PDB file of C-alpha atoms and ligand atoms in Angstrom:
ATOM      1  CA  MET M   5      28.223  15.772  -6.397  1.00 94.00           C
ATOM      2  CA  ARG M   6      26.558  15.429  -3.000  1.00 94.00           C
ATOM      3  CA  THR M   7      25.780  11.843  -2.021  1.00 97.00           C
ATOM      4  CA  THR M   8      24.257  10.065   0.933  1.00 97.00           C
ATOM      5  CA  PHE M   9      23.191   6.525   1.808  1.00 98.00           C
ATOM      6  CA  ALA M  10      19.826   4.809   1.894  1.00 98.00           C
ATOM      7  CA  ALA M  11      18.753   1.465   3.306  1.00 98.00           C
ATOM      8  CA  VAL M  12      16.749  -0.844   1.079  1.00 98.00           C
ATOM      9  CA  HIS M  13      13.411  -1.211   2.794  1.00 98.00           C
ATOM     10  CA  GLN M  14      11.424  -3.360   0.375  1.00 98.00           C
ATOM     11  CA  VAL M  15      11.707  -4.899  -3.107  1.00 98.00           C
ATOM     12  CA  LYS M  16       8.391  -5.737  -4.770  1.00 97.00           C
ATOM     13  CA  ASP M  17       7.436  -7.203  -8.153  1.00 98.00           C
ATOM     14  CA  ALA M  18       5.556  -4.730 -10.347  1.00 98.00           C
ATOM     15  CA  SER M  19       5.609  -6.965 -13.435  1.00 97.00           C
ATOM     16  CA  PRO M  20       7.630 -10.014 -14.510  1.00 96.00           C
ATOM     17  CA  THR M  21      10.624  -7.766 -15.321  1.00 96.00           C
ATOM     18  CA  VAL M  22      10.120  -4.657 -13.171  1.00 98.00           C
ATOM     19  CA  LYS M  23      10.666  -4.162  -9.434  1.00 98.00           C
ATOM     20  CA  ILE M  24       9.624  -1.358  -7.125  1.00 98.00           C
ATOM     21  CA  ILE M  25      12.475  -0.679  -4.716  1.00 98.00           C
ATOM     22  CA  SER M  26      11.691   1.323  -1.574  1.00 98.00           C
ATOM     23  CA  LEU M  27      14.586   3.152   0.037  1.00 98.00           C
ATOM     24  CA  ALA M  28      14.881   4.819   3.422  1.00 98.00           C
ATOM     25  CA  PRO M  29      17.422   7.639   2.967  1.00 97.00           C
ATOM     26  CA  GLU M  30      19.682   8.366   5.952  1.00 96.00           C
ATOM     27  CA  GLU M  31      19.061  12.086   5.462  1.00 95.00           C
ATOM     28  CA  LYS M  32      16.084  13.866   3.918  1.00 93.00           C
ATOM     29  CA  ILE M  33      16.331  14.187   0.126  1.00 95.00           C
ATOM     30  CA  SER M  34      14.481  17.267  -1.102  1.00 97.00           C
ATOM     31  CA  PHE M  35      13.399  16.925  -4.692  1.00 98.00           C
ATOM     32  CA  LYS M  36      10.714  18.030  -7.109  1.00 98.00           C
ATOM     33  CA  ALA M  37       8.212  15.555  -8.552  1.00 98.00           C
ATOM     34  CA  GLY M  38       9.746  14.241 -11.795  1.00 98.00           C
ATOM     35  CA  GLN M  39      13.418  14.445 -10.813  1.00 98.00           C
ATOM     36  CA  TRP M  40      15.922  11.575 -10.758  1.00 98.00           C
ATOM     37  CA  ILE M  41      18.872  10.441  -8.654  1.00 98.00           C
ATOM     38  CA  TYR M  42      22.056   8.493  -9.332  1.00 98.00           C
ATOM     39  CA  ILE M  43      22.571   5.121  -7.696  1.00 98.00           C
ATOM     40  CA  PHE M  44      26.190   4.043  -7.240  1.00 98.00           C
ATOM     41  CA  ALA M  45      27.616   0.527  -7.164  1.00 98.00           C
ATOM     42  CA  ASP M  46      30.939  -1.234  -7.245  1.00 97.00           C
ATOM     43  CA  LYS M  47      31.455  -3.192 -10.469  1.00 97.00           C
ATOM     44  CA  GLY M  48      34.642  -5.230 -10.165  1.00 96.00           C
ATOM     45  CA  GLY M  49      36.481  -2.474  -8.291  1.00 97.00           C
ATOM     46  CA  GLU M  50      35.097   0.345 -10.465  1.00 97.00           C
ATOM     47  CA  LYS M  51      32.526   2.747  -9.028  1.00 97.00           C
ATOM     48  CA  ILE M  52      29.683   3.095 -11.532  1.00 98.00           C
ATOM     49  CA  LYS M  53      26.475   5.125 -11.450  1.00 98.00           C
ATOM     50  CA  ARG M  54      23.115   5.056 -13.240  1.00 98.00           C
ATOM     51  CA  ALA M  55      20.169   7.465 -13.195  1.00 98.00           C
ATOM     52  CA  TYR M  56      16.726   6.457 -11.849  1.00 98.00           C
ATOM     53  CA  SER M  57      13.604   8.608 -11.665  1.00 98.00           C
ATOM     54  CA  VAL M  58      12.013   8.905  -8.255  1.00 98.00           C
ATOM     55  CA  ALA M  59       8.615   7.200  -8.378  1.00 98.00           C
ATOM     56  CA  SER M  60       7.268   8.550  -5.078  1.00 98.00           C
ATOM     57  CA  HIS M  61       5.993  11.917  -3.891  1.00 98.00           C
ATOM     58  CA  PRO M  62       8.564  14.345  -2.370  1.00 98.00           C
ATOM     59  CA  ASP M  63       6.644  14.472   0.935  1.00 97.00           C
ATOM     60  CA  GLU M  64       6.875  10.731   1.532  1.00 97.00           C
ATOM     61  CA  PRO M  65       9.638   9.591   3.910  1.00 95.00           C
ATOM     62  CA  GLU M  66      10.419   6.691   1.570  1.00 96.00           C
ATOM     63  CA  LEU M  67      11.970   7.070  -1.843  1.00 97.00           C
ATOM     64  CA  ARG M  68      10.722   4.549  -4.408  1.00 98.00           C
ATOM     65  CA  LEU M  69      12.369   3.501  -7.651  1.00 98.00           C
ATOM     66  CA  CYS M  70      10.803   1.528 -10.494  1.00 98.00           C
ATOM     67  CA  VAL M  71      13.542  -0.515 -12.152  1.00 98.00           C
ATOM     68  CA  LYS M  72      13.449  -2.770 -15.215  1.00 98.00           C
ATOM     69  CA  ARG M  73      15.836  -5.691 -15.461  1.00 98.00           C
ATOM     70  CA  VAL M  74      17.925  -5.079 -18.570  1.00 97.00           C
ATOM     71  CA  GLU M  75      19.494  -8.161 -20.135  1.00 96.00           C
ATOM     72  CA  ASN M  76      23.230  -8.111 -19.390  1.00 96.00           C
ATOM     73  CA  GLY M  77      22.843  -4.781 -17.600  1.00 97.00           C
ATOM     74  CA  PHE M  78      24.834  -4.477 -14.390  1.00 98.00           C
ATOM     75  CA  MET M  79      23.008  -1.873 -12.294  1.00 98.00           C
ATOM     76  CA  SER M  80      19.448  -2.846 -13.158  1.00 98.00           C
ATOM     77  CA  ASN M  81      20.067  -6.475 -12.135  1.00 98.00           C
ATOM     78  CA  PHE M  82      22.039  -5.394  -9.074  1.00 98.00           C
ATOM     79  CA  LEU M  83      19.032  -3.311  -7.964  1.00 98.00           C
ATOM     80  CA  CYS M  84      16.382  -5.894  -8.857  1.00 98.00           C
ATOM     81  CA  ASP M  85      18.311  -8.488  -6.798  1.00 97.00           C
ATOM     82  CA  MET M  86      18.589  -6.196  -3.745  1.00 97.00           C
ATOM     83  CA  THR M  87      17.423  -7.508  -0.398  1.00 97.00           C
ATOM     84  CA  PRO M  88      15.974  -5.458   2.479  1.00 97.00           C
ATOM     85  CA  GLY M  89      18.607  -4.059   4.831  1.00 97.00           C
ATOM     86  CA  ARG M  90      21.287  -3.498   2.153  1.00 97.00           C
ATOM     87  CA  ARG M  91      22.741   0.033   1.894  1.00 97.00           C
ATOM     88  CA  LEU M  92      23.031   2.009  -1.328  1.00 98.00           C
ATOM     89  CA  GLU M  93      24.901   5.212  -2.103  1.00 98.00           C
ATOM     90  CA  ILE M  94      22.565   7.708  -3.772  1.00 98.00           C
ATOM     91  CA  SER M  95      23.067  11.221  -5.137  1.00 98.00           C
ATOM     92  CA  GLN M  96      21.247  14.497  -4.737  1.00 97.00           C
ATOM     93  CA  PRO M  97      18.300  14.897  -7.174  1.00 98.00           C
ATOM     94  CA  PHE M  98      18.774  16.188 -10.722  1.00 98.00           C
ATOM     95  CA  GLY M  99      16.628  17.077 -13.700  1.00 98.00           C
ATOM     96  CA  THR M 100      14.312  19.652 -15.190  1.00 98.00           C
ATOM     97  CA  PHE M 101      11.493  17.244 -16.089  1.00 98.00           C
ATOM     98  CA  ILE M 102       9.098  18.768 -13.569  1.00 98.00           C
ATOM     99  CA  LEU M 103       5.542  20.096 -13.609  1.00 96.00           C
ATOM    100  CA  ASP M 104       5.179  23.404 -15.417  1.00 90.00           C
ATOM    101  CA  GLU M 105       2.149  25.668 -15.923  1.00 76.00           C
ATOM    102  CA  PRO M 106      -0.293  23.213 -14.351  1.00 74.00           C
ATOM    103  CA  GLY M 107      -3.296  25.293 -15.354  1.00 78.00           C
ATOM    104  CA  LYS M 108      -4.032  23.369 -18.538  1.00 86.00           C
ATOM    105  CA  ASP M 109      -5.032  19.843 -19.448  1.00 94.00           C
ATOM    106  CA  ILE M 110      -2.105  17.457 -19.223  1.00 97.00           C
ATOM    107  CA  ILE M 111      -1.151  14.360 -21.169  1.00 97.00           C
ATOM    108  CA  PHE M 112       1.471  12.012 -19.705  1.00 98.00           C
ATOM    109  CA  ILE M 113       2.988   9.538 -22.177  1.00 98.00           C
ATOM    110  CA  ALA M 114       5.243   6.676 -21.081  1.00 98.00           C
ATOM    111  CA  THR M 115       6.486   3.269 -22.058  1.00 98.00           C
ATOM    112  CA  GLY M 116       7.867   0.835 -19.483  1.00 97.00           C
ATOM    113  CA  THR M 117       9.561   2.367 -16.457  1.00 98.00           C
ATOM    114  CA  GLY M 118       9.141   5.780 -18.108  1.00 98.00           C
ATOM    115  CA  ILE M 119       5.989   5.865 -15.956  1.00 98.00           C
ATOM    116  CA  ALA M 120       8.182   6.380 -12.855  1.00 98.00           C
ATOM    117  CA  PRO M 121       8.333  10.219 -12.779  1.00 98.00           C
ATOM    118  CA  PHE M 122       4.557  10.352 -13.291  1.00 98.00           C
ATOM    119  CA  MET M 123       4.121   8.361 -10.060  1.00 98.00           C
ATOM    120  CA  SER M 124       5.637  11.379  -8.332  1.00 98.00           C
ATOM    121  CA  MET M 125       3.824  14.012 -10.415  1.00 98.00           C
ATOM    122  CA  LEU M 126       0.313  12.502 -10.119  1.00 98.00           C
ATOM    123  CA  PRO M 127       0.190  12.709  -6.278  1.00 97.00           C
ATOM    124  CA  GLU M 128       1.642  16.225  -6.589  1.00 96.00           C
ATOM    125  CA  LEU M 129      -1.265  17.220  -8.861  1.00 96.00           C
ATOM    126  CA  ALA M 130      -3.692  15.636  -6.392  1.00 94.00           C
ATOM    127  CA  MET M 131      -2.113  17.651  -3.562  1.00 93.00           C
ATOM    128  CA  ARG M 132      -2.412  20.871  -5.571  1.00 92.00           C
ATOM    129  CA  ARG M 133      -6.093  20.027  -6.207  1.00 91.00           C
ATOM    130  CA  TYR M 134      -5.359  20.347  -9.894  1.00 93.00           C
ATOM    131  CA  GLY M 135      -8.578  21.073 -11.772  1.00 91.00           C
ATOM    132  CA  GLY M 136      -7.650  20.235 -15.384  1.00 94.00           C
ATOM    133  CA  HIS M 137      -7.988  16.855 -17.036  1.00 96.00           C
ATOM    134  CA  VAL M 138      -5.050  14.427 -16.950  1.00 97.00           C
ATOM    135  CA  THR M 139      -4.598  11.602 -19.451  1.00 97.00           C
ATOM    136  CA  VAL M 140      -1.955   8.945 -18.794  1.00 98.00           C
ATOM    137  CA  ILE M 141      -1.042   6.959 -21.918  1.00 98.00           C
ATOM    138  CA  PHE M 142       1.040   3.935 -21.050  1.00 98.00           C
ATOM    139  CA  GLY M 143       2.584   1.634 -23.645  1.00 98.00           C
ATOM    140  CA  ALA M 144       3.389  -2.006 -22.921  1.00 97.00           C
ATOM    141  CA  ARG M 145       3.619  -5.196 -24.927  1.00 97.00           C
ATOM    142  CA  THR M 146       1.285  -7.328 -22.816  1.00 97.00           C
ATOM    143  CA  ARG M 147      -1.278  -6.903 -20.010  1.00 97.00           C
ATOM    144  CA  ASP M 148       1.094  -8.211 -17.324  1.00 97.00           C
ATOM    145  CA  GLU M 149       3.575  -5.454 -18.219  1.00 97.00           C
ATOM    146  CA  VAL M 150       1.107  -2.662 -17.379  1.00 98.00           C
ATOM    147  CA  LEU M 151       2.564  -0.881 -14.356  1.00 98.00           C
ATOM    148  CA  TYR M 152       0.754   0.915 -11.493  1.00 98.00           C
ATOM    149  CA  GLU M 153      -2.741   0.251 -12.867  1.00 96.00           C
ATOM    150  CA  LYS M 154      -4.327  -0.054  -9.413  1.00 96.00           C
ATOM    151  CA  GLU M 155      -2.509   2.997  -8.007  1.00 97.00           C
ATOM    152  CA  ILE M 156      -3.397   5.206 -10.980  1.00 97.00           C
ATOM    153  CA  ASN M 157      -7.029   4.116 -11.057  1.00 95.00           C
ATOM    154  CA  LYS M 158      -7.264   4.900  -7.316  1.00 95.00           C
ATOM    155  CA  MET M 159      -6.126   8.459  -8.034  1.00 95.00           C
ATOM    156  CA  THR M 160      -9.228   9.046 -10.143  1.00 93.00           C
ATOM    157  CA  ALA M 161     -10.910   9.773  -6.791  1.00 92.00           C
ATOM    158  CA  SER M 162      -8.789  12.929  -6.347  1.00 92.00           C
ATOM    159  CA  ILE M 163      -7.882  13.990  -9.919  1.00 94.00           C
ATOM    160  CA  ASN M 164      -9.883  14.186 -13.133  1.00 95.00           C
ATOM    161  CA  LEU M 165      -7.849  11.376 -14.660  1.00 96.00           C
ATOM    162  CA  SER M 166      -8.038   8.866 -17.531  1.00 96.00           C
ATOM    163  CA  PHE M 167      -5.617   5.943 -17.620  1.00 97.00           C
ATOM    164  CA  VAL M 168      -5.095   4.572 -21.126  1.00 98.00           C
ATOM    165  CA  PRO M 169      -2.895   1.463 -21.347  1.00 98.00           C
ATOM    166  CA  VAL M 170      -1.962   0.577 -24.936  1.00 98.00           C
ATOM    167  CA  LEU M 171      -0.884  -2.985 -25.710  1.00 98.00           C
ATOM    168  CA  SER M 172       1.224  -3.795 -28.756  1.00 97.00           C
ATOM    169  CA  ARG M 173       1.360  -7.599 -28.525  1.00 97.00           C
ATOM    170  CA  GLU M 174      -1.812  -8.805 -26.857  1.00 96.00           C
ATOM    171  CA  GLU M 175      -5.451  -8.753 -27.865  1.00 95.00           C
ATOM    172  CA  TRP M 176      -7.710  -7.100 -25.292  1.00 96.00           C
ATOM    173  CA  ALA M 177     -10.737  -4.842 -25.027  1.00 96.00           C
ATOM    174  CA  GLY M 178      -8.659  -1.655 -24.527  1.00 96.00           C
ATOM    175  CA  GLU M 179      -6.394   0.345 -26.846  1.00 97.00           C
ATOM    176  CA  LYS M 180      -4.168  -1.671 -29.169  1.00 97.00           C
ATOM    177  CA  GLY M 181      -1.012  -0.617 -30.998  1.00 97.00           C
ATOM    178  CA  HIS M 182       1.657   1.794 -29.827  1.00 97.00           C
ATOM    179  CA  VAL M 183       1.500   4.909 -27.673  1.00 98.00           C
ATOM    180  CA  GLN M 184       1.657   6.944 -30.887  1.00 98.00           C
ATOM    181  CA  ASP M 185      -1.762   5.561 -31.898  1.00 97.00           C
ATOM    182  CA  ALA M 186      -3.317   6.654 -28.588  1.00 97.00           C
ATOM    183  CA  VAL M 187      -1.566  10.033 -28.723  1.00 97.00           C
ATOM    184  CA  LYS M 188      -3.263  10.729 -32.075  1.00 97.00           C
ATOM    185  CA  LYS M 189      -6.605   9.937 -30.420  1.00 96.00           C
ATOM    186  CA  TYR M 190      -6.249  11.662 -27.038  1.00 95.00           C
ATOM    187  CA  ALA M 191      -3.822  14.620 -27.380  1.00 95.00           C
ATOM    188  CA  LYS M 192      -5.276  18.068 -27.962  1.00 89.00           C
ATOM    189  CA  PRO M 193      -3.491  21.281 -28.922  1.00 88.00           C
ATOM    190  CA  GLY M 194      -3.389  23.819 -26.092  1.00 89.00           C
ATOM    191  CA  GLY M 195      -2.415  21.391 -23.351  1.00 91.00           C
ATOM    192  CA  GLU M 196       0.773  20.392 -21.610  1.00 95.00           C
ATOM    193  CA  ALA M 197       2.542  17.134 -22.635  1.00 97.00           C
ATOM    194  CA  TYR M 198       5.111  15.102 -20.693  1.00 98.00           C
ATOM    195  CA  ILE M 199       6.877  12.180 -22.382  1.00 98.00           C
ATOM    196  CA  CYS M 200       9.230   9.712 -20.711  1.00 98.00           C
ATOM    197  CA  GLY M 201      10.933   6.542 -21.896  1.00 98.00           C
ATOM    198  CA  LEU M 202      13.480   5.296 -24.410  1.00 97.00           C
ATOM    199  CA  VAL M 203      14.841   7.810 -26.917  1.00 97.00           C
ATOM    200  CA  GLN M 204      13.140   6.488 -30.060  1.00 97.00           C
ATOM    201  CA  MET M 205       9.638   6.624 -28.554  1.00 98.00           C
ATOM    202  CA  VAL M 206      10.246  10.059 -27.025  1.00 98.00           C
ATOM    203  CA  THR M 207      11.531  11.470 -30.331  1.00 98.00           C
ATOM    204  CA  GLU M 208       8.635  10.026 -32.350  1.00 98.00           C
ATOM    205  CA  VAL M 209       5.994  11.263 -29.900  1.00 98.00           C
ATOM    206  CA  ARG M 210       7.551  14.738 -29.754  1.00 98.00           C
ATOM    207  CA  GLN M 211       7.405  14.977 -33.557  1.00 98.00           C
ATOM    208  CA  LEU M 212       3.850  13.682 -33.579  1.00 98.00           C
ATOM    209  CA  LEU M 213       2.662  16.205 -30.976  1.00 97.00           C
ATOM    210  CA  GLU M 214       4.348  19.087 -32.777  1.00 97.00           C
ATOM    211  CA  GLY M 215       2.694  17.940 -36.004  1.00 96.00           C
ATOM    212  CA  MET M 216      -0.657  17.975 -34.172  1.00 95.00           C
ATOM    213  CA  GLY M 217      -0.117  21.620 -33.298  1.00 94.00           C
ATOM    214  CA  LEU M 218       1.085  21.415 -29.691  1.00 94.00           C
ATOM    215  CA  ASP M 219       3.360  24.289 -28.740  1.00 93.00           C
ATOM    216  CA  ARG M 220       6.967  22.993 -28.632  1.00 95.00           C
ATOM    217  CA  LYS M 221       7.490  24.818 -25.311  1.00 94.00           C
ATOM    218  CA  ARG M 222       4.629  22.841 -23.798  1.00 95.00           C
ATOM    219  CA  ILE M 223       6.172  19.464 -24.698  1.00 96.00           C
ATOM    220  CA  HIS M 224       8.397  18.256 -21.852  1.00 97.00           C
ATOM    221  CA  PHE M 225      10.433  15.082 -22.111  1.00 98.00           C
ATOM    222  CA  GLU M 226      12.915  12.800 -20.363  1.00 98.00           C
ATOM    223  CA  ASN M 227      15.030  10.317 -22.322  1.00 98.00           C
ATOM    224  CA  TYR M 228      16.097   7.060 -20.684  1.00 97.00           C
ATOM    225  CA  ILE M 229      19.271   6.803 -22.762  1.00 83.00           C
TER     226      ILE M 229
HETATM  227  C1  FAD O 323      17.334  10.512 -16.508  1.00 94.54           C
HETATM  228  C2  FAD O 323      17.226   9.005 -16.524  1.00 94.54           C
HETATM  229  C3  FAD O 323      16.301   8.385 -15.702  1.00 94.54           C
HETATM  230  C4  FAD O 323      16.172   6.984 -15.725  1.00 94.54           C
HETATM  231  N1  FAD O 323      15.232   6.404 -14.933  1.00 94.54           N
HETATM  232  C5  FAD O 323      15.059   5.060 -14.977  1.00 94.54           C
HETATM  233  C6  FAD O 323      14.033   4.430 -14.193  1.00 94.54           C
HETATM  234  O1  FAD O 323      13.287   5.086 -13.445  1.00 94.54           O
HETATM  235  N2  FAD O 323      13.905   3.072 -14.273  1.00 94.54           N
HETATM  236  C7  FAD O 323      14.728   2.307 -15.088  1.00 94.54           C
HETATM  237  O2  FAD O 323      14.569   1.073 -15.103  1.00 94.54           O
HETATM  238  N3  FAD O 323      15.700   2.894 -15.848  1.00 94.54           N
HETATM  239  C8  FAD O 323      15.896   4.225 -15.793  1.00 94.54           C
HETATM  240  N4  FAD O 323      16.897   4.807 -16.541  1.00 94.54           N
HETATM  241  C9  FAD O 323      17.860   3.909 -17.253  1.00 94.54           C
HETATM  242  C10 FAD O 323      18.989   3.515 -16.245  1.00 94.54           C
HETATM  243  O3  FAD O 323      19.768   4.663 -15.932  1.00 94.54           O
HETATM  244  C11 FAD O 323      19.947   2.472 -16.807  1.00 94.54           C
HETATM  245  O4  FAD O 323      20.434   2.899 -18.046  1.00 94.54           O
HETATM  246  C12 FAD O 323      19.311   1.088 -16.948  1.00 94.54           C
HETATM  247  O5  FAD O 323      18.832   0.620 -15.690  1.00 94.54           O
HETATM  248  C13 FAD O 323      20.359   0.083 -17.489  1.00 94.54           C
HETATM  249  O6  FAD O 323      21.482   0.098 -16.656  1.00 94.54           O
HETATM  250  P1  FAD O 323      22.388  -1.201 -16.519  1.00 94.54           P
HETATM  251  O7  FAD O 323      23.633  -0.833 -15.749  1.00 94.54           O
HETATM  252  O8  FAD O 323      21.598  -2.344 -16.009  1.00 94.54           O
HETATM  253  O9  FAD O 323      22.738  -1.555 -18.030  1.00 94.54           O
HETATM  254  P2  FAD O 323      24.066  -1.198 -18.827  1.00 94.54           P
HETATM  255  O10 FAD O 323      25.157  -2.096 -18.315  1.00 94.54           O
HETATM  256  O11 FAD O 323      24.287   0.272 -18.795  1.00 94.54           O
HETATM  257  O12 FAD O 323      23.653  -1.600 -20.304  1.00 94.54           O
HETATM  258  C14 FAD O 323      23.625  -2.963 -20.758  1.00 94.54           C
HETATM  259  C15 FAD O 323      23.082  -3.016 -22.182  1.00 94.54           C
HETATM  260  O13 FAD O 323      21.660  -2.809 -22.205  1.00 94.54           O
HETATM  261  C16 FAD O 323      21.315  -1.696 -23.033  1.00 94.54           C
HETATM  262  N5  FAD O 323      20.242  -0.950 -22.303  1.00 94.54           N
HETATM  263  C17 FAD O 323      20.423  -0.034 -21.333  1.00 94.54           C
HETATM  264  N6  FAD O 323      19.230   0.393 -20.859  1.00 94.54           N
HETATM  265  C18 FAD O 323      18.286  -0.275 -21.542  1.00 94.54           C
HETATM  266  C19 FAD O 323      16.872  -0.289 -21.492  1.00 94.54           C
HETATM  267  N7  FAD O 323      16.171   0.468 -20.633  1.00 94.54           N
HETATM  268  N8  FAD O 323      16.218  -1.128 -22.338  1.00 94.54           N
HETATM  269  C20 FAD O 323      16.891  -1.928 -23.210  1.00 94.54           C
HETATM  270  N9  FAD O 323      18.246  -1.958 -23.290  1.00 94.54           N
HETATM  271  C21 FAD O 323      18.934  -1.147 -22.471  1.00 94.54           C
HETATM  272  C22 FAD O 323      22.591  -0.891 -23.186  1.00 94.54           C
HETATM  273  O14 FAD O 323      22.598  -0.179 -24.415  1.00 94.54           O
HETATM  274  C23 FAD O 323      23.672  -1.970 -23.125  1.00 94.54           C
HETATM  275  O15 FAD O 323      23.835  -2.574 -24.393  1.00 94.54           O
HETATM  276  C24 FAD O 323      17.019   6.198 -16.561  1.00 94.54           C
HETATM  277  C25 FAD O 323      17.961   6.849 -17.380  1.00 94.54           C
HETATM  278  C26 FAD O 323      18.050   8.218 -17.368  1.00 94.54           C
HETATM  279  C27 FAD O 323      19.081   8.866 -18.272  1.00 94.54           C
END
């Protein structure tokens, strides 16, 4: 596996448990919107690695990651506690969760940091002057866990885009329940669907979309194992 190093440029809060980590790679990393990289770390003398989706557009000089602190998790806490100036070993990009057939309406479905690859794909669609409609369904428990709201709403200036946060544990004026509830309301057969997040949600949404008549080949997904 090819690896290189990147300096930590900035670590910002995105929610109480999620950080956006900006990296300045020492050599250019060419990747496609939606792909992920490995981050390496030393855990008590053992070299470990974990996968993280790139949450920035391929043309940007900076590479951004969107990382959730996992209780008792080593790498996620190591990354969330990073300070600017530290150096990280990173891999080449991997993954086939990339934009396909962007001639149809698209629905992006994510929970938590599963939104990360969409923060690379949305600017890519804007760059391509994509003409179809894009719906982003984002599941969170509470309002303060909704990620990238400002950034996504800003993109409505360049893409025909609807952002639909769905809250499962807080009363509010928007959609309530789980992403599955919003999928039933917003997904239409004939479009392209991209799902990203933990396995159980991804599996349930895939089954739901297939049941609603979406072509299995048009349902793309990434599991955060
Ligand atoms: C292709 C791919 C892309 C990914 N992209 C991202 C990303 O952009 N952002 C991101 O935050 N994560 C992402 N992940 C998950 C990431 O790779 C790690 O698994 C996660 O950060 C936990 O690593 P850790 O070393 O902290 O925890 P570990 O030490 O590996 O695990 C500690 C414990 O927490 C459990 N656990 C692991 N992950 C989670 C979780 N997400 N929620 C609840 N419990 C968990 C484990 O089962 C274990 O019991 C991605 C995974 C894959 C496969």
